[in-house]
Short mmCIF file of C-alpha atoms in Angstrom, two decimals:
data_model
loop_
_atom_site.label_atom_id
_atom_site.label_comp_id
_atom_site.label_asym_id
_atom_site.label_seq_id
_atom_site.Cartn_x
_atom_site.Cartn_y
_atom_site.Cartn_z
CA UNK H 1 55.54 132.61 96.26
CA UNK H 2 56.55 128.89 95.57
CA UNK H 3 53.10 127.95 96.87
CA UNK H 4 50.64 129.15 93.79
CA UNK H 5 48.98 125.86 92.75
CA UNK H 6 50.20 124.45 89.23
CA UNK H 7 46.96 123.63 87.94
CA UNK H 8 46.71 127.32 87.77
CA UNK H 9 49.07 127.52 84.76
CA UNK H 10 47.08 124.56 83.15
CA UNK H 11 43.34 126.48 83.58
CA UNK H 12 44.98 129.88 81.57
CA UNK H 13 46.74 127.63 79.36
CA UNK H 14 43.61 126.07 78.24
CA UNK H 15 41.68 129.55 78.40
CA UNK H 16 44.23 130.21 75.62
CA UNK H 17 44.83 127.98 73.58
CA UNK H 18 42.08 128.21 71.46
CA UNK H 19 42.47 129.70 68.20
CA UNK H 20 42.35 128.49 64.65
CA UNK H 21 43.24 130.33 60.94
CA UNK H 22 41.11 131.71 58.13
CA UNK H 23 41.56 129.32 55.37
CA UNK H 24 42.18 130.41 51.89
CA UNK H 25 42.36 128.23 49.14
CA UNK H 26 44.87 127.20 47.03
CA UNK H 27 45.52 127.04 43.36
CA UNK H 28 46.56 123.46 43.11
CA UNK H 29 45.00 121.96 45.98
CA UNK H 30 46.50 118.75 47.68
CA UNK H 31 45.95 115.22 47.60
CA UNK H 32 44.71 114.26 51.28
CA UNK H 33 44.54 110.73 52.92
CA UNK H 34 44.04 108.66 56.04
CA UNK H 35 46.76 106.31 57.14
CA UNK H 36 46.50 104.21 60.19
CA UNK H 37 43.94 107.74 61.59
CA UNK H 38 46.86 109.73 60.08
CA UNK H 39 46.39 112.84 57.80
CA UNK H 40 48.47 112.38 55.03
CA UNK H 41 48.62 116.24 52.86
CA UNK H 42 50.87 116.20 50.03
CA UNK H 43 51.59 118.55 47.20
CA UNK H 44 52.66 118.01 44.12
CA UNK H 45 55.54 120.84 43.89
CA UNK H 46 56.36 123.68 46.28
CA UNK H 47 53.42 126.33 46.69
CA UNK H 48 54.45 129.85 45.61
CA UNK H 49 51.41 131.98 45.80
CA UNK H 50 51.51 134.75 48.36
CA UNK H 51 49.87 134.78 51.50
CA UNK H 52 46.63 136.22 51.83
CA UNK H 53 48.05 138.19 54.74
CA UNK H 54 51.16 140.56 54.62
CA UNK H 55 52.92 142.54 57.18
CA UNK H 56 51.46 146.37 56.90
CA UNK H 57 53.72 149.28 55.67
CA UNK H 58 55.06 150.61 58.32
CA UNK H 59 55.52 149.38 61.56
CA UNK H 60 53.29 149.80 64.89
CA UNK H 61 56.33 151.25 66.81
CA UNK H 62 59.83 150.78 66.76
CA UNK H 63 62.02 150.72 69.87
CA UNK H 64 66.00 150.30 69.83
CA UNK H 65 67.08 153.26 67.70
CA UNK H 66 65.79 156.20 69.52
CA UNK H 67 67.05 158.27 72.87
CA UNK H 68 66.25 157.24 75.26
CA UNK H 69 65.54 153.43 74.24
CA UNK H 70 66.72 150.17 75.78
CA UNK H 71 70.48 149.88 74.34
CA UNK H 72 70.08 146.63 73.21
CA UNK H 73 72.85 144.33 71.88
CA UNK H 74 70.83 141.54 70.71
CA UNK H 75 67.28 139.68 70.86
CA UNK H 76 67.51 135.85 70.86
CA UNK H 77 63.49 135.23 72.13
CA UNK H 78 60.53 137.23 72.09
CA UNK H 79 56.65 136.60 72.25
CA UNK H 80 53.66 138.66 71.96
CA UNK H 81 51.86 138.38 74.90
CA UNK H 82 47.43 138.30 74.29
CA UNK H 83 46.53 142.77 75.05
CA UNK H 84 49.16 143.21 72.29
CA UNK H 85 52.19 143.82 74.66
CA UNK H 86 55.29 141.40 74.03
CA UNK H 87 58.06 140.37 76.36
CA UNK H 88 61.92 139.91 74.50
CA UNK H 89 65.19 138.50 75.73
CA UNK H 90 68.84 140.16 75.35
CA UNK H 91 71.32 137.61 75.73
CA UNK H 92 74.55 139.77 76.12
CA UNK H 93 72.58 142.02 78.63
CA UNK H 94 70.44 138.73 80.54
CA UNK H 95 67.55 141.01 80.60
CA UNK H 96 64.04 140.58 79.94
CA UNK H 97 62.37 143.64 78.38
CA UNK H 98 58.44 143.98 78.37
CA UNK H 99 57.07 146.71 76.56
CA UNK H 100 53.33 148.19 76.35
CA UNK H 101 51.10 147.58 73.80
CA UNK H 102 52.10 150.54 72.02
CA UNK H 103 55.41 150.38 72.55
CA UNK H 104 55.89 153.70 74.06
CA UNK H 105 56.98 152.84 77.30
CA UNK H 106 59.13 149.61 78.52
CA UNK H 107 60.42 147.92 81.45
CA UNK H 108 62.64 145.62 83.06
CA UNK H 109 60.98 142.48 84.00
CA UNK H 110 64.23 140.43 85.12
CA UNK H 111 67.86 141.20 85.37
CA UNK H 112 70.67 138.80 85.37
CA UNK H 113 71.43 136.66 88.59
CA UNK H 114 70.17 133.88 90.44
CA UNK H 115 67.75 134.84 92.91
CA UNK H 116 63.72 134.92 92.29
CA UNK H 117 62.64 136.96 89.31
CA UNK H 118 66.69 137.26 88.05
CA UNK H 119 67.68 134.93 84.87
CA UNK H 120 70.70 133.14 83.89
CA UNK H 121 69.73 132.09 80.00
CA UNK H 122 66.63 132.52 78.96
CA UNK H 123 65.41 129.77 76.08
CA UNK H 124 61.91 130.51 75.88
CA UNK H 125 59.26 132.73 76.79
CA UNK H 126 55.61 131.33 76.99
CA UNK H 127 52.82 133.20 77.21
CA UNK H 128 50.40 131.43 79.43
CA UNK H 129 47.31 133.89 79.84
CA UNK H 130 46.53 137.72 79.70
CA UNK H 131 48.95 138.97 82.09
CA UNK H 132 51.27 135.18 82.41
CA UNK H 133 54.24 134.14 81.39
CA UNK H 134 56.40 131.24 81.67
CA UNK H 135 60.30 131.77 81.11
CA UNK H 136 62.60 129.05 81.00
CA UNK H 137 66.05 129.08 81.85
CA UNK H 138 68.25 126.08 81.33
CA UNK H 139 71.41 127.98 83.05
CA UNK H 140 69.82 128.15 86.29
CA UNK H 141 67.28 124.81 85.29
CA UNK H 142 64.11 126.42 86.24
CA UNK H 143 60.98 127.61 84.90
CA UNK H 144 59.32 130.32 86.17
CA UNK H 145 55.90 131.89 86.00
CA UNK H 146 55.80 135.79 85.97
CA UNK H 147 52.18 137.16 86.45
CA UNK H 148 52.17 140.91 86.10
CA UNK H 149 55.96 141.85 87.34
CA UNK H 150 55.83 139.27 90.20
CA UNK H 151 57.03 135.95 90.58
CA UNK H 152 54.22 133.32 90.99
CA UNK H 153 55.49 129.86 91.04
CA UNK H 154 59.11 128.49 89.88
CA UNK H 155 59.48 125.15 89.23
CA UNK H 156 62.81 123.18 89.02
CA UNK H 157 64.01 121.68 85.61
CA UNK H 158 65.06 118.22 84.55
CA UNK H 159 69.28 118.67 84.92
CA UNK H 160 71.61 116.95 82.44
CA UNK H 161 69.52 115.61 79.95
CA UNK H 162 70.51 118.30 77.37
CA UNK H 163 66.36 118.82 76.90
CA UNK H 164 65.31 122.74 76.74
CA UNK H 165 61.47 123.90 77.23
CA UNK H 166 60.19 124.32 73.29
CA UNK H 167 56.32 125.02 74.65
CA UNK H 168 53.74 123.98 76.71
CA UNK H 169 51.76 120.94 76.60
CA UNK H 170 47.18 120.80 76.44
CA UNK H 171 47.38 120.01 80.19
CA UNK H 172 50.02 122.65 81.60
CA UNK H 173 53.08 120.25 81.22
CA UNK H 174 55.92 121.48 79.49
CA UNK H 175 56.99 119.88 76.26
CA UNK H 176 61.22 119.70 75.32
CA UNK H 177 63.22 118.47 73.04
CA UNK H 178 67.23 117.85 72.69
CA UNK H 179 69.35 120.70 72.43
CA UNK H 180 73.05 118.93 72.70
CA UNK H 181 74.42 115.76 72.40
CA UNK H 182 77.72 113.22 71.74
CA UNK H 183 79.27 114.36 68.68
CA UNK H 184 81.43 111.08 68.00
CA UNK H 185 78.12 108.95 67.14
CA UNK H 186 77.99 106.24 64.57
CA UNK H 187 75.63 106.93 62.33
CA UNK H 188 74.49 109.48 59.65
CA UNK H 189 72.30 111.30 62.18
CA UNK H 190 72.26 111.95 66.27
CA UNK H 191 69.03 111.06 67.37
CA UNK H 192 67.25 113.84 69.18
CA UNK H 193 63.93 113.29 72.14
CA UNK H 194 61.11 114.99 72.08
CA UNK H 195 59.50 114.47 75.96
CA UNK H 196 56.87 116.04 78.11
CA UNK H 197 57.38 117.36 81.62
CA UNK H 198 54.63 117.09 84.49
CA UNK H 199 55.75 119.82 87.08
CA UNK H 200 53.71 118.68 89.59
CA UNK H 201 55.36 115.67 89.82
CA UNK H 202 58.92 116.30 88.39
CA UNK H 203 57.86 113.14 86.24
CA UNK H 204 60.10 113.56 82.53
CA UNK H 205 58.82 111.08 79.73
CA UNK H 206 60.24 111.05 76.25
CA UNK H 207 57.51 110.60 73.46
CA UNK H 208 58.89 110.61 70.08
CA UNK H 209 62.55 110.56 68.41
CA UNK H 210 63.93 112.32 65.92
CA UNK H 211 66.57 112.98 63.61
CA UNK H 212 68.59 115.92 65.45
CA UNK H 213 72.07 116.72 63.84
CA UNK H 214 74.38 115.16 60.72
CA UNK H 215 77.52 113.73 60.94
CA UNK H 216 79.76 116.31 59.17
CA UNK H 217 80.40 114.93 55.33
CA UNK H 218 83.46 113.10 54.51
CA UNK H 219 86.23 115.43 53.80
CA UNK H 220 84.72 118.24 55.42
CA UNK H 221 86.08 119.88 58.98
CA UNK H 222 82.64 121.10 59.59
CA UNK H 223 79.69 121.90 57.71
CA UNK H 224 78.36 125.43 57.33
CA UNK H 225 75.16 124.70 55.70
CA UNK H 226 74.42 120.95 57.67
CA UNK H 227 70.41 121.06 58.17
CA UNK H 228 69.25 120.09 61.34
CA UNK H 229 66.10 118.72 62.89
CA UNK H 230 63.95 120.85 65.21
CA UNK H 231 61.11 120.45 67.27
CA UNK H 232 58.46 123.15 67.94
CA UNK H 233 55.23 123.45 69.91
CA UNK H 234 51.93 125.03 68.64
CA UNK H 235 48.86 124.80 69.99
CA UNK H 236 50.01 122.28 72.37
CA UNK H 237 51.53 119.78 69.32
CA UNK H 238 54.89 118.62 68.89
CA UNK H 239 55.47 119.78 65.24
CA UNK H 240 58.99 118.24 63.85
CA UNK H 241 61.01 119.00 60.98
CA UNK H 242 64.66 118.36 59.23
CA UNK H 243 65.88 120.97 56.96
CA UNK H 244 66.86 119.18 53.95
CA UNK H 245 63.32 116.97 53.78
CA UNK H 246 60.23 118.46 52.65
CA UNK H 247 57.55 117.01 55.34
CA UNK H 248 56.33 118.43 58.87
CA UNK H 249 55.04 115.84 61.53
CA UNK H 250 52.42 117.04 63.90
CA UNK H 251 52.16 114.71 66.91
CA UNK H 252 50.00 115.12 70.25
CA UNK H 253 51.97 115.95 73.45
CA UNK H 254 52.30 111.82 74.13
CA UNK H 255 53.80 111.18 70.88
CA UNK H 256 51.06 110.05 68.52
CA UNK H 257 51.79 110.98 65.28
CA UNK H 258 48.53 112.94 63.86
CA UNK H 259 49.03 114.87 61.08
CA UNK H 260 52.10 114.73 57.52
CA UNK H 261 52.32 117.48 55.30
CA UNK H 262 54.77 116.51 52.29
CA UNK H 263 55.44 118.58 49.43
CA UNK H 264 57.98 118.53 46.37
CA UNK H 265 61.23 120.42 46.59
CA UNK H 266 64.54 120.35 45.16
CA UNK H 267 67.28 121.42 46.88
CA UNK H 268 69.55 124.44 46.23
CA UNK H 269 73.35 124.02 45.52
CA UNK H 270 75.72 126.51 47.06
CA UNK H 271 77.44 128.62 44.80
CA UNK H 272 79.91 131.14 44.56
CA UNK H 273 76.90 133.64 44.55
CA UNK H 274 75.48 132.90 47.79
CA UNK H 275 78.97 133.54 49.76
CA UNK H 276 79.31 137.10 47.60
CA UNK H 277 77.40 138.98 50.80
CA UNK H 278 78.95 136.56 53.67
CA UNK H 279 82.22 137.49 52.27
CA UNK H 280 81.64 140.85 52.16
CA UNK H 281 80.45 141.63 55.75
CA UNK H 282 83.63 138.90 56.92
CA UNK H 283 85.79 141.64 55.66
CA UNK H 284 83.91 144.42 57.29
CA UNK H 285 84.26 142.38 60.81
CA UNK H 286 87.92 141.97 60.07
CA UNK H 287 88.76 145.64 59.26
CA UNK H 288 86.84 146.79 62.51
CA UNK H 289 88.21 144.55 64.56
CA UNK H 290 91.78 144.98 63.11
CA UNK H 291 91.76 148.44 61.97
CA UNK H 292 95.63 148.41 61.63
CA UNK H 293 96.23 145.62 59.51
CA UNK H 294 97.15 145.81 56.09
CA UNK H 295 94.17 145.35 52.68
CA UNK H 296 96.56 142.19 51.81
CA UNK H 297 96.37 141.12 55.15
CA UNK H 298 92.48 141.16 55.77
CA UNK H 299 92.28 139.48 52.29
CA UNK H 300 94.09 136.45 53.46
CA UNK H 301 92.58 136.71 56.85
CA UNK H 302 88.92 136.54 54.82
CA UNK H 303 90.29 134.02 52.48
CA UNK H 304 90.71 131.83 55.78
CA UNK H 305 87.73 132.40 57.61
CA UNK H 306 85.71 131.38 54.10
CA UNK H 307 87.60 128.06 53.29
CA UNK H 308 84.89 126.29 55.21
CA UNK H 309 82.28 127.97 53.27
CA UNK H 310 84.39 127.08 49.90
CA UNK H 311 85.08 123.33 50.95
CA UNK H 312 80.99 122.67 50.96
CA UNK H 313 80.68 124.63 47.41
CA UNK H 314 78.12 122.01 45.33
CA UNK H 315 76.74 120.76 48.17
CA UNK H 316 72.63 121.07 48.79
CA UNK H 317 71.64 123.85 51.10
CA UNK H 318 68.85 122.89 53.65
CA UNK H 319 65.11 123.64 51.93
CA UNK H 320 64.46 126.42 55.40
CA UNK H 321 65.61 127.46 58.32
CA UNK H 322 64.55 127.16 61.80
CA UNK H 323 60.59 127.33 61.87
CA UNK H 324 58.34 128.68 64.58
CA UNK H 325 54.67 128.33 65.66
CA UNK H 326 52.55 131.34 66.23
CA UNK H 327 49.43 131.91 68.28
CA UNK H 328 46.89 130.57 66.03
CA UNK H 329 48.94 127.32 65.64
CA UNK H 330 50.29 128.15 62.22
CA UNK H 331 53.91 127.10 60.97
CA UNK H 332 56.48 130.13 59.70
CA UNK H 333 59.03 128.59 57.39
CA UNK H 334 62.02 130.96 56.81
CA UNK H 335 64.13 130.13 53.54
CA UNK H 336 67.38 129.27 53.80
CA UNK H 337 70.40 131.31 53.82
CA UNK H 338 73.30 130.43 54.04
CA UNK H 339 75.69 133.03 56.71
CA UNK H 340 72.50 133.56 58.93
CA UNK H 341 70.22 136.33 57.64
CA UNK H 342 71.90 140.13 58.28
CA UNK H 343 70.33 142.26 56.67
CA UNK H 344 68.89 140.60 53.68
CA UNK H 345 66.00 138.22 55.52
CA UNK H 346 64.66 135.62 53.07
CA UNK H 347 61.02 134.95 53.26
CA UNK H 348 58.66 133.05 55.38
CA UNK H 349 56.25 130.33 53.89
CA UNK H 350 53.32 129.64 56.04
CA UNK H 351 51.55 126.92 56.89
CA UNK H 352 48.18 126.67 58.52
CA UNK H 353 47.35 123.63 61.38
CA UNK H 354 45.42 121.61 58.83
CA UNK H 355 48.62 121.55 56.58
CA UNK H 356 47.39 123.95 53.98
CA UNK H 357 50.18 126.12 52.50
CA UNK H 358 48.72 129.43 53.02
CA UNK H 359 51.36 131.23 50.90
CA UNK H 360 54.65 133.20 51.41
CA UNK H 361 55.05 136.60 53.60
CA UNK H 362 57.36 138.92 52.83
CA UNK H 363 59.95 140.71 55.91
CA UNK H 364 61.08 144.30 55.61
CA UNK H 365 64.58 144.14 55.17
CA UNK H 366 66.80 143.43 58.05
CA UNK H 367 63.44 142.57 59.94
CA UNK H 368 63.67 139.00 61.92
CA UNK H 369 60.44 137.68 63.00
CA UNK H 370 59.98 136.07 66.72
CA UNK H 371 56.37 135.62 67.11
CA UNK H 372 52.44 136.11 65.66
CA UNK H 373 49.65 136.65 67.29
CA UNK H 374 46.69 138.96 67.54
CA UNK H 375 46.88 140.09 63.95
CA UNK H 376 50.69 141.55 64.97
CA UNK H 377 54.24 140.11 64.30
CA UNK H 378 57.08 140.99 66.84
CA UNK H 379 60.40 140.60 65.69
CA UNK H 380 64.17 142.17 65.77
CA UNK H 381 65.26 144.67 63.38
CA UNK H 382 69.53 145.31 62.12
CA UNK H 383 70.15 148.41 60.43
CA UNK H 384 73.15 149.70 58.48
CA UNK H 385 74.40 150.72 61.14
CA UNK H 386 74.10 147.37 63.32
CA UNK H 387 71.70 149.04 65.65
CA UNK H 388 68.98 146.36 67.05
CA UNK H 389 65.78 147.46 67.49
CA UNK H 390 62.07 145.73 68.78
CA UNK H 391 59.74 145.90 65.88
CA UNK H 392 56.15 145.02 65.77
CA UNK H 393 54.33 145.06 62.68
CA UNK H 394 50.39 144.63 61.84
CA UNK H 395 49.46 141.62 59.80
CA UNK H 396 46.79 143.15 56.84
CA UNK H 397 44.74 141.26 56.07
CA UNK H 398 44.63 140.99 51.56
CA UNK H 399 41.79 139.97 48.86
CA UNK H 400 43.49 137.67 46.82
CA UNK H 401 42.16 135.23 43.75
CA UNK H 402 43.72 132.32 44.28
#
C-alpha cells in the first residue's frame, strides 16, 4: 500500500488541472497593467452586476433530511469529485461520506481512528483525478491518497509548524499555509507562511508571507468581526487575501507574485441591525439549553454573551468572508456577516483567473457552498429545524446584457 509511486499523484494532477472560465464582459471594464511582469487589474468601485451563471431552482438531490439518510451533525469540507460524485467531512462524527453522482446512494469512505483509511481531523479533501483523492489530516499529520475505497499511498506531514494542506501544487507537491500561531506578538498583524511540500522528499519550503491575524483593538477583550488573511489554492496558485482590503494576490507555487486584482470598497460599520438575528438565535440556544431558567434570566444571560458583539459597535466589518477556489480556478467571495451565516447566507461574488469580476451568485437560503465544478455546486444546507443536509445544485448557465 505505502509503495504506489508519488509521481502518480503528480501525472492525474496534471491530467486535471486544466480548465479555464467563459468570460463575460463587464459594464465598466478595468484598467489593466504590467508591473515588474505583474498583472495589475483594478476597478474603479465594487462590481454589482449578476453573474452570468446562477444556481438552478431546485436542487439535483438532497441528502440529510430524509429516512434513511446519513444523520449528520455537521459538514466542515466537501469537494466535488470530476463524474459528478462529491466526497464531505463530518467533524463531530470523523467520517468521510462519498455519495454517487446522483446522490441516491452513499457510503462510508473512512471512520474515525488511526489506522490506514481511518481519520483523526480532516482539513481538506483534494480531488486528484477521476476516481482520487487526497485527504489531509493534521490530527494524525498525514496525507493520504484514496483511489476508489482503497488506500493508495499515505504520506507523513510536516509536525509542529502550525501549516495545514490548502491544495495541491502544478507538480504533485502540496501547498500550506499557517493555521495557528503566538498570540502575544508585537505588531498590528501575525505574519502567516505560505510553503510548498515535496512528498517525495519530506523537503518543506516557505514561499511567500502574509498578513495572518490582528492584534485585538485597544479596549477590546476580543474581536468578533477581526478580518483575517487566508490563503487558498486554485489551479495550482497560491491566491491570498485579508478581509478588510480589497485586492487578491495570485502567486505561482514558489512564491512569485503573478497576478493583483484591486477594486474600490468601503467598509461596513456594525450596527445595532446586524446583531438583531445573532441576538435572536443566542436566546434560542440559551432557552434550549436551559429550559428551566427564568425569561429575566436568559435576558441577562443574552445580554452577556452579546457584550462582545456591543463593545465593537462602529467598528468596520471585514469586506468578505473566507473565499474558496473552484475547479475551473475561479475565486467565490462570500459577503460578510457578522455571527457566521445560519440561515440567512449572504452572497458570493465571483471572480474569474484573469481577475475579471464575473458578477454575484445568489445561495438558497440556509444553503453553504463547499465546492464548484462540472457545472454543479456542493454545499451544506440548515433548515428551521437545524437539520444538515448535502446539497448539490446545477449551475445554469444565463443570457445576460452586460
Amino acid at each position: 500500500m505505502h509503495a504506489r509511486p508519488l509521481p502518480y499523484l503528480a501525472l492525474l494532477v496534471l491530467l486535471t488541472a486544466c480548465g479555464g472560465d467563459p468570460l463575460h464582459p463587464t459594464a465598466n471594464p478595468p484598467h489593466t497593467a504590467d508591473s515588474l511582469g505583474i498583472r495589475i487589474v483594478t476597478y474603479d468601485h465594487t462590481p454589482t452586476a449578476t453573474a452570468a451563471f446562477r444556481l438552478a431552482a431546485q436542487p439535483r438531490y438532497r441528502h440529510g433530511a430524509s429516512p434513511g439518510d446519513y444523520a449528520f451533525q455537521e459538514v466542515s469540507a466537501g469537494r466535488l469529485m470530476p463524474d459528478g460524485s462529491a466526497v464531505v467531512y463530518d467533524p463531530w462524527i470523523a467520517e468521510l461520506v462519498a455519495f454517487d453522482p446522483d446522490g441516491a446512494s452513499y457510503r462510508v469512505l473512512a471512520s474515525e481512528g488511526e489506522g490506514p483509511g481511518e481519520v483523526n481531523y480532516v482539513s481538506a479533501i483534494l480531488p486528484v483525478g477521476r476516481d482520487s483523492l487526497l485527504v489531509a489530516d493534521p490530527g494524525l499529520a498525514r496525507a493520504t491518497l484514496f483511489v476508489g475505497d482503497s488506500v493508495a499511498h499515505i504520506t507523513p506531514l510536516p509536525r509542529g509548524t502550525r501549516l495545514d494542506v490548502e491544495g495541491i501544487g502544478p507538480s504533485g507537491e502540496l501547498l500550506l499555509a499557517t493555521v495557528g500561531g503566538e498570540w502575544g506578538f508585537e505588531g498590528e498583524w501575525l505574519g502567516g507562511h505560505a510553503a510548498r511540500f515535496d512528498m517525495e522528499s519530506g523537503i518543506l519550503d516557505t514561499v511567500a508571507t502574509y498578513d495572518f491575524w490582528p492584534r485585538v483593538p485597544p479596549g477590546l477583550e476580543s474581536n468578533p468581526i477581526g478580518a483575517v488573511g487566508k490563503v487558498t489554492v486554485a489551479t495550482g496558485h497560491l491566491v491570498l487575501t485579508r478581509s478588510d482590503r480589497p485586492e487578491i494576490t495570485w502567486r505561482l507555487s514558489d512564491g512569485t507574485a503573478t497576478q493583483i486584482v484591486r477594486w474600490v470598497a468601503d467598509a461596513t460599520l456594525l450596527t445595532e441591525e446586524w446583531l438583531e438575528p445573532i441576538e435572536a438565535e443566542h436566546r434560542t440556544a440559551v432557552r434550549m439549553h436551559s429550559p428551566d431558567l427564568s425569561d429575566s434570566r436568559i435576558a441577562e444571560v443574552t445580554r452577556i454573551g452579546m457584550s462582545v458583539y456591543r463593545a465593537s459597535l462602529g467598528r468596520p466589518m471585514p469586506l468578505f468572508s473566507n473565499p474558496f477556489a473552484d475547479a475551473e480556478g475561479r475565486i467565490w467571495l462570500p459577503s460578510y456577516k457578522p455571527g457566521g451565516e445560519s440561515h440567512d447566507v449572504p452572497p458570493y461574488a465571483v471572480i474569474a483567473p484573469d481577475g475579471e469580476w464575473l458578477g454575484t451568485v445568489e445561495a438558497p437560503p440556509g444553503f453553504r457552498i463547499l465546492d464548484a465544478a462540472g457545472g454543479l455546486v456542493l454545499g451544506v444546507e440548515q433548515d428551521e429545524m437545524d437539520v444538515v443536509s448535502v446539497v448539490v445544485y446545477e449551475l445554469v448557465e444565463l443570457s445576460l446584457s452586460r
